[in-house]
PDB file of N, CA and C in Angstrom:
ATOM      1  N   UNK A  23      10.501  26.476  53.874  1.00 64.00           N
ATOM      2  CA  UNK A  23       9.273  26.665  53.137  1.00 64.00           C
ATOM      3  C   UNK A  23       9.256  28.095  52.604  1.00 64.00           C
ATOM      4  N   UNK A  24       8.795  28.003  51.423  1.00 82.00           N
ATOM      5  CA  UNK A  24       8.930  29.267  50.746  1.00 82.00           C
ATOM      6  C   UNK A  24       7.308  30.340  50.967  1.00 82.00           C
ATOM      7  N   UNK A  25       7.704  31.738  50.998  1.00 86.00           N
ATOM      8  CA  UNK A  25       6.909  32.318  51.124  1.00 86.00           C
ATOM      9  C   UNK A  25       5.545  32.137  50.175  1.00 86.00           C
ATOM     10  N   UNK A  26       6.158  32.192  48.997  1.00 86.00           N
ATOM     11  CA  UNK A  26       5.009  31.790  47.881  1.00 86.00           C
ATOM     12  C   UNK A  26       3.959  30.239  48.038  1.00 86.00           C
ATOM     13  N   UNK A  27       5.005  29.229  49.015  1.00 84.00           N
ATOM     14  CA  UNK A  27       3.637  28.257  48.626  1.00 84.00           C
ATOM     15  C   UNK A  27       3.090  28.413  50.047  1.00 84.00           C
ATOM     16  N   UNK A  28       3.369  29.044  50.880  1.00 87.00           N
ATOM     17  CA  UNK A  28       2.600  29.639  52.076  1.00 87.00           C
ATOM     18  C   UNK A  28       1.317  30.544  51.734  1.00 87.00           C
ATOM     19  N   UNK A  29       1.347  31.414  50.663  1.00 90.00           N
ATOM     20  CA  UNK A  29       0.217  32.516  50.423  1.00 90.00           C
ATOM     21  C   UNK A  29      -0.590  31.338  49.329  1.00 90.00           C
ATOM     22  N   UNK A  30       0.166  30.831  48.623  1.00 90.00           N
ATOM     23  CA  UNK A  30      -0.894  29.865  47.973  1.00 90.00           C
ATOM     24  C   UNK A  30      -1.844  28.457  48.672  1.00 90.00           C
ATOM     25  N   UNK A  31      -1.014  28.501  50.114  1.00 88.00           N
ATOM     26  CA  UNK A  31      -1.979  27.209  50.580  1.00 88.00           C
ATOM     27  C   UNK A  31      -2.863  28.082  51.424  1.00 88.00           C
ATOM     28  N   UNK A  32      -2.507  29.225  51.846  1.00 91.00           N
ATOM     29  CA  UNK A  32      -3.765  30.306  52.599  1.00 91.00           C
ATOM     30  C   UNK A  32      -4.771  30.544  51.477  1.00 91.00           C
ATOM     31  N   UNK A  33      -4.401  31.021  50.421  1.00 93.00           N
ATOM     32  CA  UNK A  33      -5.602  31.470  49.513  1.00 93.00           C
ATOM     33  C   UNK A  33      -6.474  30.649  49.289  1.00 93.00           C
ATOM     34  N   UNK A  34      -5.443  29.137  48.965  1.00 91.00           N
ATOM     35  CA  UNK A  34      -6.589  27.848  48.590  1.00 91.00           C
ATOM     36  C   UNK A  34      -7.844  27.290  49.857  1.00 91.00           C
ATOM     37  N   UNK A  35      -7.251  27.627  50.989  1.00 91.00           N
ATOM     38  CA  UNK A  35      -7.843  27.172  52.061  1.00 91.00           C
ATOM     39  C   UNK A  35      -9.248  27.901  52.260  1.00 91.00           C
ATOM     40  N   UNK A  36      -8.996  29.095  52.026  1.00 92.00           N
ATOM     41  CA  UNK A  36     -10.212  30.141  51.857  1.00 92.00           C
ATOM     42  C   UNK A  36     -10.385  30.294  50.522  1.00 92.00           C
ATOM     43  N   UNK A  37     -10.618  29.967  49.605  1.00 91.00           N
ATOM     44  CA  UNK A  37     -11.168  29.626  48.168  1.00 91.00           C
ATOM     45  C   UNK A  37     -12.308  28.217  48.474  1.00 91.00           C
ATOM     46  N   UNK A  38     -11.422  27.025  49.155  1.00 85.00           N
ATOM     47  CA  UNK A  38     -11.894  26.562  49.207  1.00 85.00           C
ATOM     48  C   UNK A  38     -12.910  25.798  50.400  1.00 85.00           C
ATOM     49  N   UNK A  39     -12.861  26.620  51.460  1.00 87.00           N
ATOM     50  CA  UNK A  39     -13.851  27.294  52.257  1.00 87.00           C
ATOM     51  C   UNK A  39     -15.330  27.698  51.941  1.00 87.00           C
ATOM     52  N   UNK A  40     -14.928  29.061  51.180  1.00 90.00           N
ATOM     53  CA  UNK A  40     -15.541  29.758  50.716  1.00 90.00           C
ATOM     54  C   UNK A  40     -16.682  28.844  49.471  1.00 90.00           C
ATOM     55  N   UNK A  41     -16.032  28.021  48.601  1.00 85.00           N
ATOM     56  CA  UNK A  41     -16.683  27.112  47.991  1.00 85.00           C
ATOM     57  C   UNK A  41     -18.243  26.305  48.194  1.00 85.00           C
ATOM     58  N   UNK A  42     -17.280  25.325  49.591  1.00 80.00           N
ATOM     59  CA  UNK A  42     -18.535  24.255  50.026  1.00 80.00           C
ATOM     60  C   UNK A  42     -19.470  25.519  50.695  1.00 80.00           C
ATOM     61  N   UNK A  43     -18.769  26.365  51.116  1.00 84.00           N
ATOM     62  CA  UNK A  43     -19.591  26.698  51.857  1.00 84.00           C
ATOM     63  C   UNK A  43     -21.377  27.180  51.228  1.00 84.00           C
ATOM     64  N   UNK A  44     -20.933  27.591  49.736  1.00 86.00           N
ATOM     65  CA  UNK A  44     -22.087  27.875  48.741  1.00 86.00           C
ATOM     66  C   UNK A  44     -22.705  26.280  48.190  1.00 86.00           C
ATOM     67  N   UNK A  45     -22.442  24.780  48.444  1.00 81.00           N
ATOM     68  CA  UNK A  45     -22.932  23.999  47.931  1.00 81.00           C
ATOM     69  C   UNK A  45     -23.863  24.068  48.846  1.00 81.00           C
ATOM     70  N   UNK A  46     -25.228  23.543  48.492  1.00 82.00           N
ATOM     71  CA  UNK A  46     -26.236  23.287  48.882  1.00 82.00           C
ATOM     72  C   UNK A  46     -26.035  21.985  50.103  1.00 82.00           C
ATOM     73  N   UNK A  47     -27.122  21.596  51.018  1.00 73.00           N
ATOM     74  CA  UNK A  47     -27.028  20.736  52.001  1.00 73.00           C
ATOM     75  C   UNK A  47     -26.914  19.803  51.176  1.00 73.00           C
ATOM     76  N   UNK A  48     -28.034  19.782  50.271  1.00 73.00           N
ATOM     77  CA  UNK A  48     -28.170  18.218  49.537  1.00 73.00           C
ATOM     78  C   UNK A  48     -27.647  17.731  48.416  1.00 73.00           C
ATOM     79  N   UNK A  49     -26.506  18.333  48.052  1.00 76.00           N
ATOM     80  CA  UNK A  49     -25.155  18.035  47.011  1.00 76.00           C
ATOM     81  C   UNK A  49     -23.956  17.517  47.887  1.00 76.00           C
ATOM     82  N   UNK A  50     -24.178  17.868  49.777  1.00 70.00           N
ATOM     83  CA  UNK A  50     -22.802  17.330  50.305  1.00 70.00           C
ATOM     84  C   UNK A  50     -22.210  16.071  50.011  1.00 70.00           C
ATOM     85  N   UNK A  51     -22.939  15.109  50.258  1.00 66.00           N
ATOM     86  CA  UNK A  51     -22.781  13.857  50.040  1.00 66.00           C
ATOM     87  C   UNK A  51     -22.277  13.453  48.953  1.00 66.00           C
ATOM     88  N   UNK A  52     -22.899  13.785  47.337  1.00 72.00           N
ATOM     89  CA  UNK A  52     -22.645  13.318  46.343  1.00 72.00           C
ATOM     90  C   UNK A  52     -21.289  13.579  45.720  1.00 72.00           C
ATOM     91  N   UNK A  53     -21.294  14.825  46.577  1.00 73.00           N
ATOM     92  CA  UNK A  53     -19.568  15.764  46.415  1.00 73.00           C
ATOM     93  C   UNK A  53     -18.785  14.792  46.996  1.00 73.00           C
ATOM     94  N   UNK A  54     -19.369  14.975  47.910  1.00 68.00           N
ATOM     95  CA  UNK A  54     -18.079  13.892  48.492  1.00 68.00           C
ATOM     96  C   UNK A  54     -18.110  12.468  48.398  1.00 68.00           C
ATOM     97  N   UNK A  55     -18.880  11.960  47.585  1.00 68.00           N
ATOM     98  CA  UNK A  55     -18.520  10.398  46.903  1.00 68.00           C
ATOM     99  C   UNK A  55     -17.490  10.803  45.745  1.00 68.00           C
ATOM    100  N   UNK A  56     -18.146  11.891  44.909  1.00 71.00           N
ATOM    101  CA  UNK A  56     -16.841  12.194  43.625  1.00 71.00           C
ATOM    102  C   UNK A  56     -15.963  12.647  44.085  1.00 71.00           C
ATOM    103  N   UNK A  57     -15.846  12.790  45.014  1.00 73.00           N
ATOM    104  CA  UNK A  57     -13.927  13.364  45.794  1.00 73.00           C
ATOM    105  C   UNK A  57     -13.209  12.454  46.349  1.00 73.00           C
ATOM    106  N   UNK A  58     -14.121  11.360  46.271  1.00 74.00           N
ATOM    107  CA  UNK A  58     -12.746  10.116  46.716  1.00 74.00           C
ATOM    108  C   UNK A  58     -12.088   9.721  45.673  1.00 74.00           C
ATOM    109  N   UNK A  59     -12.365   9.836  44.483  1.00 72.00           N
ATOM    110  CA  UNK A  59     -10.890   9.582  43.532  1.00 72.00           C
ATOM    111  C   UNK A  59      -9.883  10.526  43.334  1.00 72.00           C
ATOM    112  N   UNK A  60     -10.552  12.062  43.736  1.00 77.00           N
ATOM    113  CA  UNK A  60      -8.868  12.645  43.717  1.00 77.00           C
ATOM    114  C   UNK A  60      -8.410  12.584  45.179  1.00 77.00           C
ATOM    115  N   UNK A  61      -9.180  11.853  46.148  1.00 77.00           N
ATOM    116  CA  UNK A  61      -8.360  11.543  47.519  1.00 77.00           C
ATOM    117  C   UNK A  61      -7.213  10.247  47.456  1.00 77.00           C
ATOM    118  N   UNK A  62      -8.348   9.725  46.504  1.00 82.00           N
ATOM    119  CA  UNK A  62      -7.188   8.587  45.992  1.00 82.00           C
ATOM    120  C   UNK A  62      -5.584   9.005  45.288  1.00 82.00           C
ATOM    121  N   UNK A  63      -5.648  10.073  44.266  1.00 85.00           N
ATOM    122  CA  UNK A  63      -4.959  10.232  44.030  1.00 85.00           C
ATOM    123  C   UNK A  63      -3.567  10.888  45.013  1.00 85.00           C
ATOM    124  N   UNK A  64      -4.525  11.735  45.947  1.00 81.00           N
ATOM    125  CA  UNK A  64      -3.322  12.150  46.801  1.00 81.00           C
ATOM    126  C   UNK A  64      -2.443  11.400  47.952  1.00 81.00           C
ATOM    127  N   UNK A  65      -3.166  10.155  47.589  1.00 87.00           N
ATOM    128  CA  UNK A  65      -2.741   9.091  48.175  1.00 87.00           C
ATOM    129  C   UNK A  65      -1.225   8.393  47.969  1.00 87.00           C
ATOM    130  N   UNK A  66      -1.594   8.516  46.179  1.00 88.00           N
ATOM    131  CA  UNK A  66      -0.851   8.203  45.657  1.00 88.00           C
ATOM    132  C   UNK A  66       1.086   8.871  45.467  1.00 88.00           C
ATOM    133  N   UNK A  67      -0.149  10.288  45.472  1.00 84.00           N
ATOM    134  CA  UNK A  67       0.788  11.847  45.332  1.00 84.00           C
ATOM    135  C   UNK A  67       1.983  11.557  46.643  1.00 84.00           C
ATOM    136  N   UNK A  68       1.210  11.584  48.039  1.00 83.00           N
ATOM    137  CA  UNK A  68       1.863  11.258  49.409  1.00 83.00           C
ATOM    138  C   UNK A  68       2.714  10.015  49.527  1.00 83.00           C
ATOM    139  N   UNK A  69       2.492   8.409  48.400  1.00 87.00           N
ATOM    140  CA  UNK A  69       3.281   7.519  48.959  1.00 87.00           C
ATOM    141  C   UNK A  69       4.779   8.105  48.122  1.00 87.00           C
ATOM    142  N   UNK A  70       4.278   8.956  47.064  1.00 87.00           N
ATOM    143  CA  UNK A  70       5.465   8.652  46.189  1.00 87.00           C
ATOM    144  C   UNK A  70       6.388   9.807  46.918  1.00 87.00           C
ATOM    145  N   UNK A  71       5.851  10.606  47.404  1.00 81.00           N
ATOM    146  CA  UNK A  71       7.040  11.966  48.068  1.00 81.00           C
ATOM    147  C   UNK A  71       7.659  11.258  49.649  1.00 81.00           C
ATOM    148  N   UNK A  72       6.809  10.577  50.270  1.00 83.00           N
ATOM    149  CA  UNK A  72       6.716  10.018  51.051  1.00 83.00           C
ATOM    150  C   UNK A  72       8.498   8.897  50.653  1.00 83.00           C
ATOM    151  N   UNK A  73       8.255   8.086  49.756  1.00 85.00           N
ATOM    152  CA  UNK A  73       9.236   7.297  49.548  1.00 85.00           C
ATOM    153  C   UNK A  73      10.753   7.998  49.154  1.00 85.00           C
ATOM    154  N   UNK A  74      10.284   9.268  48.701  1.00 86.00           N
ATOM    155  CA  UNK A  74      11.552  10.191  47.899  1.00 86.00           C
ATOM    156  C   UNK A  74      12.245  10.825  48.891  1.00 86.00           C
ATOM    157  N   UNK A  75      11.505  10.805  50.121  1.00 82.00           N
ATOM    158  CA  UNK A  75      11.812  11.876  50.564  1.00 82.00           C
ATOM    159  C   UNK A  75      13.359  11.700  51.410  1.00 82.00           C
ATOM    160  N   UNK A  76      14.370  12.368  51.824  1.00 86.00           N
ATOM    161  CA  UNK A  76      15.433  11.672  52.672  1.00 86.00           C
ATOM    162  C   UNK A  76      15.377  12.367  54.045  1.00 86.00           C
ATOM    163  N   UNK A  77      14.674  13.521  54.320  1.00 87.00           N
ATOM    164  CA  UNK A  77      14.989  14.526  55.383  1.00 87.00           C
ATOM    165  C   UNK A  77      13.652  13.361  56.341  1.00 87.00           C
ATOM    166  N   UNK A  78      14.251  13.260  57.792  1.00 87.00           N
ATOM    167  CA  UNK A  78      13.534  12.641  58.438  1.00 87.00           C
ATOM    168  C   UNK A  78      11.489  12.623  58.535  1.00 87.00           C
ATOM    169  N   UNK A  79      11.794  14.628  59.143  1.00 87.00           N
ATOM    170  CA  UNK A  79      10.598  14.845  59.114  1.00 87.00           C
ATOM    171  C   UNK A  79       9.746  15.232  57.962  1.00 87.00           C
ATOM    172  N   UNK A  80      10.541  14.747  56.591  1.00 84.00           N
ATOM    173  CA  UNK A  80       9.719  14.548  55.518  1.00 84.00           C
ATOM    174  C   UNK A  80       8.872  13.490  55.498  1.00 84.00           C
ATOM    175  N   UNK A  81       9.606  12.785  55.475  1.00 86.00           N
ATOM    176  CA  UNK A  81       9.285  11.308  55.336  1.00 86.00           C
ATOM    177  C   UNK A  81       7.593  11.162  56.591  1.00 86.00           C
ATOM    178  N   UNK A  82       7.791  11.455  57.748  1.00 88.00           N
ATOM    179  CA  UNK A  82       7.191  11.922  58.945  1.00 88.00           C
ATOM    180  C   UNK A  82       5.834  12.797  57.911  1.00 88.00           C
ATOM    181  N   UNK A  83       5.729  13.825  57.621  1.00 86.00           N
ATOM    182  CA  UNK A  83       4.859  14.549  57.001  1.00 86.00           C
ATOM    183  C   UNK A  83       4.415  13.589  55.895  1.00 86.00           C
ATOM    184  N   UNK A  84       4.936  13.049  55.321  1.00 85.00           N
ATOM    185  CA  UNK A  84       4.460  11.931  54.303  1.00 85.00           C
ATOM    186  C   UNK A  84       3.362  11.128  54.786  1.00 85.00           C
ATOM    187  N   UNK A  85       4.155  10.370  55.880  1.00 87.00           N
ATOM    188  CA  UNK A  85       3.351   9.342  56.304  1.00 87.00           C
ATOM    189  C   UNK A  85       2.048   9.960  56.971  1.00 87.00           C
ATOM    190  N   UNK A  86       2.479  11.070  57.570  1.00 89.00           N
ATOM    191  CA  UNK A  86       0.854  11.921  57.872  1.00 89.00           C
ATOM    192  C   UNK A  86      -0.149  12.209  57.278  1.00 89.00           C
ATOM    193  N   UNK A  87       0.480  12.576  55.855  1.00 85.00           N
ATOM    194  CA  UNK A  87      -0.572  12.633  54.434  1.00 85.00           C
ATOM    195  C   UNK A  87      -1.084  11.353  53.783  1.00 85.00           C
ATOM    196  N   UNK A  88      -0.547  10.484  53.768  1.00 88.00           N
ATOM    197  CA  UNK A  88      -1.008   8.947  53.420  1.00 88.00           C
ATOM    198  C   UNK A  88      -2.142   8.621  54.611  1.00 88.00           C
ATOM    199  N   UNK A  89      -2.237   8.700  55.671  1.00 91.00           N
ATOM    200  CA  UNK A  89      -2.889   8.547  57.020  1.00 91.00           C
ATOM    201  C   UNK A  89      -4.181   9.216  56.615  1.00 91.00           C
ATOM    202  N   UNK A  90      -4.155  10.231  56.764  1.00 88.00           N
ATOM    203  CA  UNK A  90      -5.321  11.449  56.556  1.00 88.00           C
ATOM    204  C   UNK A  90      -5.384  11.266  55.479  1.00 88.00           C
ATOM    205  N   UNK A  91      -5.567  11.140  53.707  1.00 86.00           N
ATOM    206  CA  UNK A  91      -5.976  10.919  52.876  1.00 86.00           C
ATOM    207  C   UNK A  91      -6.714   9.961  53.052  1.00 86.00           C
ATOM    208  N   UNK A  92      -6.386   8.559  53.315  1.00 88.00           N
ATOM    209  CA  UNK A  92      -6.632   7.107  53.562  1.00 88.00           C
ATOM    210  C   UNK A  92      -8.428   7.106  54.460  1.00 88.00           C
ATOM    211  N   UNK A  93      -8.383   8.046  55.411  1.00 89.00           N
ATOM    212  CA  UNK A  93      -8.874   8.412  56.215  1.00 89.00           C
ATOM    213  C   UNK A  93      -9.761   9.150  55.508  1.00 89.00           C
ATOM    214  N   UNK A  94      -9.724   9.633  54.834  1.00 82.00           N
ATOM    215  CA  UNK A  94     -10.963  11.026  54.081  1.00 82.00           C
ATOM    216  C   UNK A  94     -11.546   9.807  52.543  1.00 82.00           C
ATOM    217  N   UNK A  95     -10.445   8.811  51.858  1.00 85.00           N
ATOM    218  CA  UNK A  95     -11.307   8.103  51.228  1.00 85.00           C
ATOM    219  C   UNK A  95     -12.257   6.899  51.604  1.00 85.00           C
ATOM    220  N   UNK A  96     -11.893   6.377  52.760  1.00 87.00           N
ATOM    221  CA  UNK A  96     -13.030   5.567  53.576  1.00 87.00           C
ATOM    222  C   UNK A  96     -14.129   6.117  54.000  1.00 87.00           C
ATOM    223  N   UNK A  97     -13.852   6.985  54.985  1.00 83.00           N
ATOM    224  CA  UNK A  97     -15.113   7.973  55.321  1.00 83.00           C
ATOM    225  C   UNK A  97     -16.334   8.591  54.259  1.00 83.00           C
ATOM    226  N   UNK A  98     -15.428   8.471  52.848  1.00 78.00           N
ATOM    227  CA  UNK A  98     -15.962   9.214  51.675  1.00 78.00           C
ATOM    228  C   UNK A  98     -17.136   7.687  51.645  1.00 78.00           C
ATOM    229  N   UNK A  99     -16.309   6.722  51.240  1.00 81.00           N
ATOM    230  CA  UNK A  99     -17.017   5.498  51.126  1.00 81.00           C
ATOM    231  C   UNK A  99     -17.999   5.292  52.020  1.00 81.00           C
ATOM    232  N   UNK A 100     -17.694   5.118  53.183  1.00 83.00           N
ATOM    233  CA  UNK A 100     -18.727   4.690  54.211  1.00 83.00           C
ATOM    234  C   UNK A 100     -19.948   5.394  54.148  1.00 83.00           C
ATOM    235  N   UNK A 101     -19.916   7.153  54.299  1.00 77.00           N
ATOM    236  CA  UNK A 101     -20.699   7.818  53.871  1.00 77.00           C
ATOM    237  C   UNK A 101     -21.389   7.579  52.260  1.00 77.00           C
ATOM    238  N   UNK A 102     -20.893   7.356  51.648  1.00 78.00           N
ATOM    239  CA  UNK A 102     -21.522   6.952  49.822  1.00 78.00           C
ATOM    240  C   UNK A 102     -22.596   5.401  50.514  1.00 78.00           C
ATOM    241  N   UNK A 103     -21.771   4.597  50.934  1.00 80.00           N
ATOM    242  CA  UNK A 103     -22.512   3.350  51.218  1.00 80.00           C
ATOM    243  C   UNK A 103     -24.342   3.691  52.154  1.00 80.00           C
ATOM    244  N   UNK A 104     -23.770   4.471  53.082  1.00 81.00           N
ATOM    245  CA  UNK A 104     -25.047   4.984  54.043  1.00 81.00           C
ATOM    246  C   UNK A 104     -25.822   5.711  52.909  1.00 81.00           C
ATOM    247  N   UNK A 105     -25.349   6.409  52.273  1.00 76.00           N
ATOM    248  CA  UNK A 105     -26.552   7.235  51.230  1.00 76.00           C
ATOM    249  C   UNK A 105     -27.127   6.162  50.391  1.00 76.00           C
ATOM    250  N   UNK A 106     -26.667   5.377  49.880  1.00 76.00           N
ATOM    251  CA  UNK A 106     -27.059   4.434  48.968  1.00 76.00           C
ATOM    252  C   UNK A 106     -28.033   3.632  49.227  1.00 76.00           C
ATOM    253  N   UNK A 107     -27.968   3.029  50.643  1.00 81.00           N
ATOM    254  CA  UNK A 107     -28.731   2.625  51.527  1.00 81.00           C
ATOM    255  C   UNK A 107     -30.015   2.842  51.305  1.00 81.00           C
ATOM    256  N   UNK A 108     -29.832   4.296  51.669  1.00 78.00           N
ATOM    257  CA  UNK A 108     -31.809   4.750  51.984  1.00 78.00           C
ATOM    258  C   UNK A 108     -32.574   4.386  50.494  1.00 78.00           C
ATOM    259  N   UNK A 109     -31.887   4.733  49.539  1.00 77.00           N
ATOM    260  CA  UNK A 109     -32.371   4.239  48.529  1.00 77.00           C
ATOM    261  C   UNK A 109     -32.721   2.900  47.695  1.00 77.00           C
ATOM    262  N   UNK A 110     -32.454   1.945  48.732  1.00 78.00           N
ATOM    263  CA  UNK A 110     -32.832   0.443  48.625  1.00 78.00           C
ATOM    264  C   UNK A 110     -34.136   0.125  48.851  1.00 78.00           C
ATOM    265  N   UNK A 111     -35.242  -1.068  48.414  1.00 79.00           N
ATOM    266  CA  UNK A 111     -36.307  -1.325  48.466  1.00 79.00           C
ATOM    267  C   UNK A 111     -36.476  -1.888  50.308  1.00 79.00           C
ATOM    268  N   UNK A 112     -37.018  -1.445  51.213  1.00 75.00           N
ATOM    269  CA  UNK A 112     -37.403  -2.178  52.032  1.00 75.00           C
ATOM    270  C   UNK A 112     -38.403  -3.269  52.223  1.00 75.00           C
ATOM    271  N   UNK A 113     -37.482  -4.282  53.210  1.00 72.00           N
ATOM    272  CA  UNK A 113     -38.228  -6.166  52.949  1.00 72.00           C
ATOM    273  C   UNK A 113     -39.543  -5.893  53.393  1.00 72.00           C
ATOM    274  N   UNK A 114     -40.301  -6.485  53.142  1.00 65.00           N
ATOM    275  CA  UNK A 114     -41.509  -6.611  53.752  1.00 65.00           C
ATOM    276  C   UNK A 114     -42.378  -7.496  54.937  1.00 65.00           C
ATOM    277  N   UNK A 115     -42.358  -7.352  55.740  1.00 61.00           N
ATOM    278  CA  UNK A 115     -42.651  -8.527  56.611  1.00 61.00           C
ATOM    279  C   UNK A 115     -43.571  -9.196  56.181  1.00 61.00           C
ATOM    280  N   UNK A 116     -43.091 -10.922  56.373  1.00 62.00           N
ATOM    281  CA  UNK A 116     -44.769 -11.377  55.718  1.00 62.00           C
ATOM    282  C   UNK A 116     -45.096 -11.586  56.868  1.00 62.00           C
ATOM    283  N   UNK A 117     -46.509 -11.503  57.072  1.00 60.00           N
ATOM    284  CA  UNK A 117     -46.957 -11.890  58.809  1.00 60.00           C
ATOM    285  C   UNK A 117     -47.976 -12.783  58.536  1.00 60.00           C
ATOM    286  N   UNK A 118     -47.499 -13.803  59.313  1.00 63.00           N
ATOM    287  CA  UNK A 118     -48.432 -15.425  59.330  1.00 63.00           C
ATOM    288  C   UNK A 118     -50.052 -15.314  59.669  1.00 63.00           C
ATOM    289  N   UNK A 119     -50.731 -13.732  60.350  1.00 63.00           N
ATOM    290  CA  UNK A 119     -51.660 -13.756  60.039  1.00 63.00           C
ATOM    291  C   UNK A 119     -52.619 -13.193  58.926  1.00 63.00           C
ATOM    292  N   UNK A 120     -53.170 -14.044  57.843  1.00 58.00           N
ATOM    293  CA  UNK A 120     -53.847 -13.095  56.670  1.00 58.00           C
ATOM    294  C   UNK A 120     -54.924 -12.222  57.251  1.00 58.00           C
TER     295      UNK A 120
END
C-alpha cells in the first residue's frame, strides 16, 4: 500500500467526519436514504475488484467490502422505511359504542 492512498483515506475520514458532524439532527435520516445509491454503487465497485482480484487476501478484503456495503444499504432502507412510517395516516378505531 502506497503512502499516498494512506494520507488520502486519513484526510477523507476526517473530512468526512468533520462533515456529518455539521448536518443537523433532522437531515440524518434523509441523508442517509440518498446514500444508499452510492452504497449501491460500491457494491458494485467491491464485486467487480472482488472478482479481479488474484492475491488471496484481496479477494478476502473484497468480500469484506461487498458484506459491509450490503449491510449499510439495508440498514439505509430499513431506516428510510421506519421514517416513512410516522408519516402514514393512522387507522381509526371504530368502537361499537356510538
Amino acid at each position: 500500500m502506497s503512502l499516498a492512498f494512506v494520507v488520502v483515506f486519513v484526510l477523507a475520514s476526517f473530512l468526512g467526519a468533520e462533515i456529518i458532524s455539521k448536518v443537523p439532527a433532522t437531515l440524518h435520516t434523509p441523508l442517509m436514504s440518498g446514500s444508499n445509491a452510492i452504497s449501491g454503487i460500491t457494491i458494485v465497485g467491491a464485486l467487480v475488484i472482488a472478482g479481479a482480484a488474484e492475491a488471496p487476501w484481496a479477494r478476502w478484503l473484497g468480500l469484506a467490502a461487498v458484506v459491509l456495503a450490503t449491510v449499510n444499504v439495508v440498514g439505509g432502507f430499513l431506516v428510510t422505511d421506519r421514517m416513512l412510517e410516522m408519516f402514514k395516516p393512522r387507522d381509526r378505531v371504530k368502537s361499537d359504542n356510538p
